[in-house]
Amino acid sequence: MKASPSSFDRSVRDFLTWARIEAGLAAATLDAYGRDLGEMSSFLRHRSVDSVADVGLEHLAEHLQSLSRDRGLEPSSITRHLATIRVFFRWLAANDRISKDPARLLERPHRWRRVPGVMSPRQMRALVESPGPDQGRLWVRDRAILELMYAAGLRASEVGAIRLDEFHQELASLTVTGKGSKQRIVPIGDPAMNWTRKYLSELRPHLVRFDDGRDRQRMLLSFSGRPLERVAIWQIVRKYAEVAGLKNVHPHKLRHSFATHLLVGGADLRVVQELLGHADIGTTQVYTHVDRGQLREVVKSHHPRP
């Protein structure tokens, strides 16, 4: 028995009828609209989105990203898909089929083009597991740093700035201070928790050498007992990338890999955005609040090192 068309597909059919009869668009344009909207329908169907009223900005952005990431489409081709989506949802809003037009906040391709330089889970494992006793006295600290950066998608400046009271052992989470001094709480998995605990109990007490209250509260310290700065984090990442036989590795590559691995694992785009602490006004305005319990479940379910 043939399945009945979804509410979304019926809306597409009505839009194409309008475009042909009332707007008088050329056959080639109608064919392109039909193909583009058919691909979007398939994408939404796999995410159990049946109605145009249920489509949000996060669905549209994820669809466009999948065209780049999974199908390898060039920005020029994705620009065409973007134009189709905008025309379709503008028509839906004008005809009172949706209350708000989610496509009006979609960004242009150069803003969300596929991020280069993402490591595979196997490469990430090789990197975070490269510190060992043969790498000097601070190897436990370095292992904790790499685990934390990958577990929480941290920027180099963020991991170096973590304070002791921002590492919540009982909640398995970190309070992270990002750009603009904005704070977010990020759950972390067992490997990062265990190695950070090991560093705090076995190594850090031997590194604390100064009475400066500010310095003493910083969790990650250098051999001289001073807080680790951004440049030192870069040096640590590059050192162990060389040990692991990896090229062109920098701290932000761990962050890219964190986000990509979660998305490939099925995590919701809006949840990953909150975990990363992105502050783009155009996208964050439409994202709904996600509670901390859900964030923890996402990390447990989708991160390769939960």
mmCIF file of C-alpha atoms in Angstrom:
data_model
loop_
_atom_site.group_PDB
_atom_site.id
_atom_site.type_symbol
_atom_site.label_atom_id
_atom_site.label_comp_id
_atom_site.label_asym_id
_atom_site.label_seq_id
_atom_site.Cartn_x
_atom_site.Cartn_y
_atom_site.Cartn_z
ATOM 1 C CA MET A 1 0.000 0.000 0.000
ATOM 2 C CA LYS A 2 1.430 3.370 -0.987
ATOM 3 C CA ALA A 3 2.145 5.701 1.930
ATOM 4 C CA SER A 4 0.145 8.919 1.998
ATOM 5 C CA PRO A 5 2.105 12.150 1.509
ATOM 6 C CA SER A 6 3.223 13.941 4.646
ATOM 7 C CA SER A 7 1.934 17.349 5.665
ATOM 8 C CA PHE A 8 5.298 18.764 4.566
ATOM 9 C CA ASP A 9 5.037 17.104 1.144
ATOM 10 C CA ARG A 10 1.507 18.438 0.639
ATOM 11 C CA SER A 11 2.779 21.939 1.402
ATOM 12 C CA VAL A 12 5.563 21.469 -1.154
ATOM 13 C CA ARG A 13 3.028 20.328 -3.749
ATOM 14 C CA ASP A 14 0.839 23.383 -3.097
ATOM 15 C CA PHE A 15 3.859 25.702 -3.299
ATOM 16 C CA LEU A 16 4.957 24.244 -6.645
ATOM 17 C CA THR A 17 1.420 24.595 -7.993
ATOM 18 C CA TRP A 18 1.414 28.265 -6.984
ATOM 19 C CA ALA A 19 4.875 28.785 -8.467
ATOM 20 C CA ARG A 20 3.769 27.284 -11.797
ATOM 21 C CA ILE A 21 0.284 28.778 -12.183
ATOM 22 C CA GLU A 22 0.326 32.087 -10.311
ATOM 23 C CA ALA A 23 4.000 33.048 -10.313
ATOM 24 C CA GLY A 24 4.569 31.660 -13.810
ATOM 25 C CA LEU A 25 8.085 30.439 -13.060
ATOM 26 C CA ALA A 26 10.121 28.684 -15.741
ATOM 27 C CA ALA A 27 10.127 24.893 -15.942
ATOM 28 C CA ALA A 28 13.836 24.712 -15.053
ATOM 29 C CA THR A 29 13.246 26.767 -11.901
ATOM 30 C CA LEU A 30 10.291 24.573 -10.922
ATOM 31 C CA ASP A 31 12.401 21.440 -11.420
ATOM 32 C CA ALA A 32 15.181 22.859 -9.222
ATOM 33 C CA TYR A 33 12.687 23.822 -6.511
ATOM 34 C CA GLY A 34 11.148 20.359 -6.644
ATOM 35 C CA ARG A 35 14.512 18.590 -6.320
ATOM 36 C CA ASP A 36 15.745 20.820 -3.497
ATOM 37 C CA LEU A 37 12.537 20.538 -1.481
ATOM 38 C CA GLY A 38 12.393 16.800 -2.114
ATOM 39 C CA GLU A 39 15.843 16.408 -0.568
ATOM 40 C CA MET A 40 14.814 18.498 2.405
ATOM 41 C CA SER A 41 11.661 16.396 2.815
ATOM 42 C CA SER A 42 13.772 13.223 2.932
ATOM 43 C CA PHE A 43 16.104 14.792 5.496
ATOM 44 C CA LEU A 44 13.204 15.861 7.734
ATOM 45 C CA ARG A 45 11.465 12.502 7.402
ATOM 46 C CA HIS A 46 14.531 10.767 8.851
ATOM 47 C CA ARG A 47 14.221 13.113 11.827
ATOM 48 C CA SER A 48 10.493 12.432 12.254
ATOM 49 C CA VAL A 49 9.516 15.978 11.267
ATOM 50 C CA ASP A 50 6.254 15.745 9.327
ATOM 51 C CA SER A 51 4.753 19.235 9.356
ATOM 52 C CA VAL A 52 6.076 22.576 8.129
ATOM 53 C CA ALA A 53 4.939 24.022 11.468
ATOM 54 C CA ASP A 54 7.476 21.794 13.263
ATOM 55 C CA VAL A 55 10.475 22.853 11.173
ATOM 56 C CA GLY A 56 12.892 25.085 13.086
ATOM 57 C CA LEU A 57 16.052 26.947 12.187
ATOM 58 C CA GLU A 58 18.128 24.123 13.647
ATOM 59 C CA HIS A 59 16.594 21.654 11.157
ATOM 60 C CA LEU A 60 17.280 23.927 8.197
ATOM 61 C CA ALA A 61 20.861 24.663 9.264
ATOM 62 C CA GLU A 62 21.586 20.989 9.902
ATOM 63 C CA HIS A 63 20.154 20.064 6.489
ATOM 64 C CA LEU A 64 22.386 22.569 4.717
ATOM 65 C CA GLN A 65 25.396 21.432 6.712
ATOM 66 C CA SER A 66 24.676 17.809 5.780
ATOM 67 C CA LEU A 67 24.689 18.758 2.097
ATOM 68 C CA SER A 68 28.212 20.100 2.587
ATOM 69 C CA ARG A 69 29.479 17.489 5.042
ATOM 70 C CA ASP A 70 27.872 14.302 3.707
ATOM 71 C CA ARG A 71 27.384 15.029 0.009
ATOM 72 C CA GLY A 72 30.310 17.376 -0.507
ATOM 73 C CA LEU A 73 28.301 20.047 -2.341
ATOM 74 C CA GLU A 74 30.102 23.256 -3.208
ATOM 75 C CA PRO A 75 28.998 26.548 -1.591
ATOM 76 C CA SER A 76 27.485 27.639 -4.916
ATOM 77 C CA SER A 77 25.187 24.598 -4.952
ATOM 78 C CA ILE A 78 24.243 25.078 -1.327
ATOM 79 C CA THR A 79 23.469 28.725 -2.062
ATOM 80 C CA ARG A 80 20.827 27.486 -4.502
ATOM 81 C CA HIS A 81 19.356 25.179 -1.838
ATOM 82 C CA LEU A 82 19.337 28.120 0.566
ATOM 83 C CA ALA A 83 17.485 30.296 -1.958
ATOM 84 C CA THR A 84 14.869 27.566 -2.467
ATOM 85 C CA ILE A 85 14.339 27.181 1.265
ATOM 86 C CA ARG A 86 13.944 30.920 1.753
ATOM 87 C CA VAL A 87 11.391 31.262 -1.058
ATOM 88 C CA PHE A 88 9.400 28.252 0.195
ATOM 89 C CA PHE A 89 9.210 29.364 3.818
ATOM 90 C CA ARG A 90 8.503 32.966 2.847
ATOM 91 C CA TRP A 91 5.520 31.660 0.849
ATOM 92 C CA LEU A 92 4.380 29.528 3.806
ATOM 93 C CA ALA A 93 4.486 32.537 6.134
ATOM 94 C CA ALA A 94 2.720 34.820 3.646
ATOM 95 C CA ASN A 95 -0.092 32.268 3.336
ATOM 96 C CA ASP A 96 -0.418 31.804 7.116
ATOM 97 C CA ARG A 97 0.719 28.178 7.027
ATOM 98 C CA ILE A 98 3.386 28.908 9.630
ATOM 99 C CA SER A 99 3.457 31.576 12.338
ATOM 100 C CA LYS A 100 7.161 32.407 11.942
ATOM 101 C CA ASP A 101 9.604 32.025 9.085
ATOM 102 C CA PRO A 102 12.624 30.072 10.442
ATOM 103 C CA ALA A 103 14.556 30.524 7.191
ATOM 104 C CA ARG A 104 14.889 34.290 7.626
ATOM 105 C CA LEU A 105 17.793 33.752 10.047
ATOM 106 C CA LEU A 106 19.696 31.216 7.949
ATOM 107 C CA GLU A 107 23.303 32.245 7.359
ATOM 108 C CA ARG A 108 25.048 32.454 4.020
ATOM 109 C CA PRO A 109 27.369 29.567 3.010
ATOM 110 C CA HIS A 110 30.634 31.339 3.861
ATOM 111 C CA ARG A 111 29.453 31.524 7.478
ATOM 112 C CA TRP A 112 28.791 27.809 7.952
ATOM 113 C CA ARG A 113 30.969 26.187 5.306
ATOM 114 C CA ARG A 114 32.302 22.771 6.235
ATOM 115 C CA VAL A 115 34.990 23.060 8.915
ATOM 116 C CA PRO A 116 38.360 21.724 7.700
ATOM 117 C CA GLY A 117 40.778 19.666 9.705
ATOM 118 C CA VAL A 118 38.669 17.353 11.838
ATOM 119 C CA MET A 119 40.412 14.331 13.334
ATOM 120 C CA SER A 120 38.874 10.879 13.290
ATOM 121 C CA PRO A 121 37.961 9.205 16.610
ATOM 122 C CA ARG A 122 40.974 6.914 16.148
ATOM 123 C CA GLN A 123 43.310 9.880 15.698
ATOM 124 C CA MET A 124 41.808 11.613 18.720
ATOM 125 C CA ARG A 125 42.335 8.487 20.805
ATOM 126 C CA ALA A 126 45.969 8.334 19.700
ATOM 127 C CA LEU A 127 46.463 11.966 20.677
ATOM 128 C CA VAL A 128 44.854 11.903 24.121
ATOM 129 C CA GLU A 129 46.563 8.619 25.011
ATOM 130 C CA SER A 130 50.045 9.751 23.930
ATOM 131 C CA PRO A 131 51.178 11.255 27.288
ATOM 132 C CA GLY A 132 52.987 8.680 29.414
ATOM 133 C CA PRO A 133 55.715 8.342 32.073
ATOM 134 C CA ASP A 134 58.391 8.607 29.382
ATOM 135 C CA GLN A 135 57.162 12.135 28.558
ATOM 136 C CA GLY A 136 58.408 13.707 31.766
ATOM 137 C CA ARG A 137 57.082 14.582 35.190
ATOM 138 C CA LEU A 138 54.046 16.523 33.949
ATOM 139 C CA TRP A 139 52.559 13.804 31.758
ATOM 140 C CA VAL A 140 49.532 13.267 34.039
ATOM 141 C CA ARG A 141 48.679 16.974 33.806
ATOM 142 C CA ASP A 142 49.077 16.875 30.049
ATOM 143 C CA ARG A 143 46.828 13.816 29.756
ATOM 144 C CA ALA A 144 44.184 15.628 31.821
ATOM 145 C CA ILE A 145 44.442 18.696 29.566
ATOM 146 C CA LEU A 146 43.963 16.710 26.359
ATOM 147 C CA GLU A 147 41.094 14.706 27.825
ATOM 148 C CA LEU A 148 39.343 17.873 29.034
ATOM 149 C CA MET A 149 39.750 19.676 25.719
ATOM 150 C CA TYR A 150 38.226 16.807 23.773
ATOM 151 C CA ALA A 151 35.593 15.941 26.374
ATOM 152 C CA ALA A 152 34.232 19.487 26.538
ATOM 153 C CA GLY A 153 35.233 21.122 23.245
ATOM 154 C CA LEU A 154 37.321 23.736 25.051
ATOM 155 C CA ARG A 155 39.291 26.564 23.508
ATOM 156 C CA ALA A 156 42.943 26.822 24.600
ATOM 157 C CA SER A 157 42.175 29.966 26.587
ATOM 158 C CA GLU A 158 39.225 28.259 28.284
ATOM 159 C CA VAL A 159 41.077 25.192 29.517
ATOM 160 C CA GLY A 160 43.917 27.298 30.916
ATOM 161 C CA ALA A 161 41.489 29.535 32.802
ATOM 162 C CA ILE A 162 39.650 26.769 34.683
ATOM 163 C CA ARG A 163 39.578 27.387 38.440
ATOM 164 C CA LEU A 164 39.471 24.717 41.111
ATOM 165 C CA ASP A 165 35.929 25.649 42.086
ATOM 166 C CA GLU A 166 34.816 25.298 38.447
ATOM 167 C CA PHE A 167 35.648 21.585 38.319
ATOM 168 C CA HIS A 168 32.572 19.916 39.808
ATOM 169 C CA GLN A 169 33.555 16.365 40.673
ATOM 170 C CA GLU A 170 30.222 15.396 42.175
ATOM 171 C CA LEU A 171 28.368 16.590 39.047
ATOM 172 C CA ALA A 172 30.991 15.437 36.518
ATOM 173 C CA SER A 173 30.974 18.856 34.875
ATOM 174 C CA LEU A 174 32.919 22.062 34.310
ATOM 175 C CA THR A 175 31.940 25.697 34.516
ATOM 176 C CA VAL A 176 33.620 27.217 31.468
ATOM 177 C CA THR A 177 34.189 30.935 30.928
ATOM 178 C CA GLY A 178 34.125 31.625 27.202
ATOM 179 C CA LYS A 179 34.247 34.656 24.952
ATOM 180 C CA GLY A 180 32.741 37.791 26.406
ATOM 181 C CA SER A 181 33.107 36.281 29.900
ATOM 182 C CA LYS A 182 29.987 34.200 29.252
ATOM 183 C CA GLN A 183 29.798 31.046 31.336
ATOM 184 C CA ARG A 184 28.405 27.654 30.434
ATOM 185 C CA ILE A 185 28.261 24.321 32.235
ATOM 186 C CA VAL A 186 29.576 21.361 30.260
ATOM 187 C CA PRO A 187 29.279 17.705 31.336
ATOM 188 C CA ILE A 188 32.454 15.640 30.929
ATOM 189 C CA GLY A 189 32.946 11.910 30.602
ATOM 190 C CA ASP A 190 34.756 9.424 32.798
ATOM 191 C CA PRO A 191 38.214 9.547 31.111
ATOM 192 C CA ALA A 192 38.473 13.313 31.568
ATOM 193 C CA MET A 193 37.099 13.110 35.105
ATOM 194 C CA ASN A 194 39.481 10.337 36.149
ATOM 195 C CA TRP A 195 42.624 11.909 34.707
ATOM 196 C CA THR A 196 41.791 15.316 36.158
ATOM 197 C CA ARG A 197 41.243 13.770 39.591
ATOM 198 C CA LYS A 198 44.571 11.961 39.276
ATOM 199 C CA TYR A 199 46.322 15.214 38.392
ATOM 200 C CA LEU A 200 44.687 17.078 41.294
ATOM 201 C CA SER A 201 45.537 14.427 43.866
ATOM 202 C CA GLU A 202 48.984 13.268 42.724
ATOM 203 C CA LEU A 203 50.667 16.133 40.888
ATOM 204 C CA ARG A 204 49.119 19.534 41.476
ATOM 205 C CA PRO A 205 49.967 19.676 45.241
ATOM 206 C CA HIS A 206 53.654 19.500 44.253
ATOM 207 C CA LEU A 207 53.308 22.353 41.745
ATOM 208 C CA VAL A 208 51.731 24.953 44.051
ATOM 209 C CA ARG A 209 54.607 27.206 45.106
ATOM 210 C CA PHE A 210 53.188 30.708 45.424
ATOM 211 C CA ASP A 211 50.857 32.508 47.796
ATOM 212 C CA ASP A 212 49.142 34.534 45.081
ATOM 213 C CA GLY A 213 45.466 33.754 45.656
ATOM 214 C CA ARG A 214 44.555 34.156 42.006
ATOM 215 C CA ASP A 215 47.265 31.781 40.865
ATOM 216 C CA ARG A 216 46.493 29.227 43.549
ATOM 217 C CA GLN A 217 42.890 28.953 42.362
ATOM 218 C CA ARG A 218 43.826 28.120 38.778
ATOM 219 C CA MET A 219 43.545 24.379 38.308
ATOM 220 C CA LEU A 220 46.237 23.758 35.699
ATOM 221 C CA LEU A 221 49.744 24.847 36.670
ATOM 222 C CA SER A 222 53.145 24.923 35.019
ATOM 223 C CA PHE A 223 56.297 23.269 36.349
ATOM 224 C CA SER A 224 57.113 26.565 38.092
ATOM 225 C CA GLY A 225 53.697 26.656 39.734
ATOM 226 C CA ARG A 226 52.252 29.429 37.602
ATOM 227 C CA PRO A 227 48.913 29.189 35.759
ATOM 228 C CA LEU A 228 49.157 27.753 32.267
ATOM 229 C CA GLU A 229 48.609 30.349 29.572
ATOM 230 C CA ARG A 230 47.237 29.906 26.067
ATOM 231 C CA VAL A 231 50.660 29.592 24.431
ATOM 232 C CA ALA A 232 51.610 26.760 26.785
ATOM 233 C CA ILE A 233 48.415 24.881 25.885
ATOM 234 C CA TRP A 234 49.307 25.185 22.204
ATOM 235 C CA GLN A 235 52.784 23.810 22.902
ATOM 236 C CA ILE A 236 51.377 20.849 24.832
ATOM 237 C CA VAL A 237 48.955 19.942 22.043
ATOM 238 C CA ARG A 238 51.655 20.176 19.383
ATOM 239 C CA LYS A 239 54.098 18.137 21.469
ATOM 240 C CA TYR A 240 51.756 15.191 21.834
ATOM 241 C CA ALA A 241 50.516 15.427 18.264
ATOM 242 C CA GLU A 242 54.120 14.838 17.231
ATOM 243 C CA VAL A 243 54.385 11.921 19.669
ATOM 244 C CA ALA A 244 51.219 10.434 18.158
ATOM 245 C CA GLY A 245 52.489 10.953 14.612
ATOM 246 C CA LEU A 246 49.785 13.489 13.722
ATOM 247 C CA LYS A 247 50.355 16.560 11.557
ATOM 248 C CA ASN A 248 48.774 20.014 11.542
ATOM 249 C CA VAL A 249 47.153 19.620 14.959
ATOM 250 C CA HIS A 250 46.252 22.673 17.037
ATOM 251 C CA PRO A 251 43.928 23.210 20.032
ATOM 252 C CA HIS A 252 40.973 24.348 17.929
ATOM 253 C CA LYS A 253 41.172 21.116 15.950
ATOM 254 C CA LEU A 254 40.215 19.240 19.124
ATOM 255 C CA ARG A 255 37.223 21.551 19.463
ATOM 256 C CA HIS A 256 36.196 20.973 15.836
ATOM 257 C CA SER A 257 36.535 17.228 16.355
ATOM 258 C CA PHE A 258 34.445 17.316 19.542
ATOM 259 C CA ALA A 259 31.577 19.039 17.725
ATOM 260 C CA THR A 260 31.784 16.934 14.580
ATOM 261 C CA HIS A 261 31.912 13.620 16.433
ATOM 262 C CA LEU A 262 28.826 14.563 18.447
ATOM 263 C CA LEU A 263 26.897 15.626 15.336
ATOM 264 C CA VAL A 264 27.899 12.511 13.414
ATOM 265 C CA GLY A 265 26.808 10.474 16.431
ATOM 266 C CA GLY A 266 23.342 11.998 16.189
ATOM 267 C CA ALA A 267 23.457 14.810 18.739
ATOM 268 C CA ASP A 268 21.051 17.700 18.213
ATOM 269 C CA LEU A 269 22.616 20.761 16.599
ATOM 270 C CA ARG A 270 21.239 23.151 19.218
ATOM 271 C CA VAL A 271 22.673 21.042 22.058
ATOM 272 C CA VAL A 272 26.120 21.017 20.476
ATOM 273 C CA GLN A 273 25.883 24.795 20.067
ATOM 274 C CA GLU A 274 25.194 25.199 23.780
ATOM 275 C CA LEU A 275 28.045 22.863 24.699
ATOM 276 C CA LEU A 276 30.421 24.922 22.551
ATOM 277 C CA GLY A 277 29.175 28.231 23.931
ATOM 278 C CA HIS A 278 28.629 29.778 20.503
ATOM 279 C CA ALA A 279 27.320 33.333 20.759
ATOM 280 C CA ASP A 280 25.991 33.988 17.249
ATOM 281 C CA ILE A 281 22.897 36.123 17.833
ATOM 282 C CA GLY A 282 21.261 35.038 14.588
ATOM 283 C CA THR A 283 21.120 31.411 15.640
ATOM 284 C CA THR A 284 20.985 31.490 19.421
ATOM 285 C CA GLN A 285 17.804 33.577 19.512
ATOM 286 C CA VAL A 286 15.668 30.768 18.150
ATOM 287 C CA TYR A 287 17.160 27.899 20.118
ATOM 288 C CA THR A 288 15.098 26.654 23.026
ATOM 289 C CA HIS A 289 16.487 26.117 26.508
ATOM 290 C CA VAL A 290 18.117 22.737 27.057
ATOM 291 C CA ASP A 291 18.347 21.499 30.626
ATOM 292 C CA ARG A 292 21.603 20.218 32.095
ATOM 293 C CA GLY A 293 20.303 16.678 32.428
ATOM 294 C CA GLN A 294 19.726 16.511 28.682
ATOM 295 C CA LEU A 295 23.205 17.869 27.993
ATOM 296 C CA ARG A 296 24.686 15.159 30.197
ATOM 297 C CA GLU A 297 22.699 12.461 28.380
ATOM 298 C CA VAL A 298 23.858 13.766 25.000
ATOM 299 C CA VAL A 299 27.504 13.558 26.021
ATOM 300 C CA LYS A 300 27.013 10.072 27.472
ATOM 301 C CA SER A 301 25.161 8.867 24.373
ATOM 302 C CA HIS A 302 27.160 10.437 21.552
ATOM 303 C CA HIS A 303 30.717 11.258 22.699
ATOM 304 C CA PRO A 304 33.269 8.529 21.799
ATOM 305 C CA ARG A 305 34.861 8.820 25.271
ATOM 306 C CA PRO A 306 31.905 9.017 27.709
#
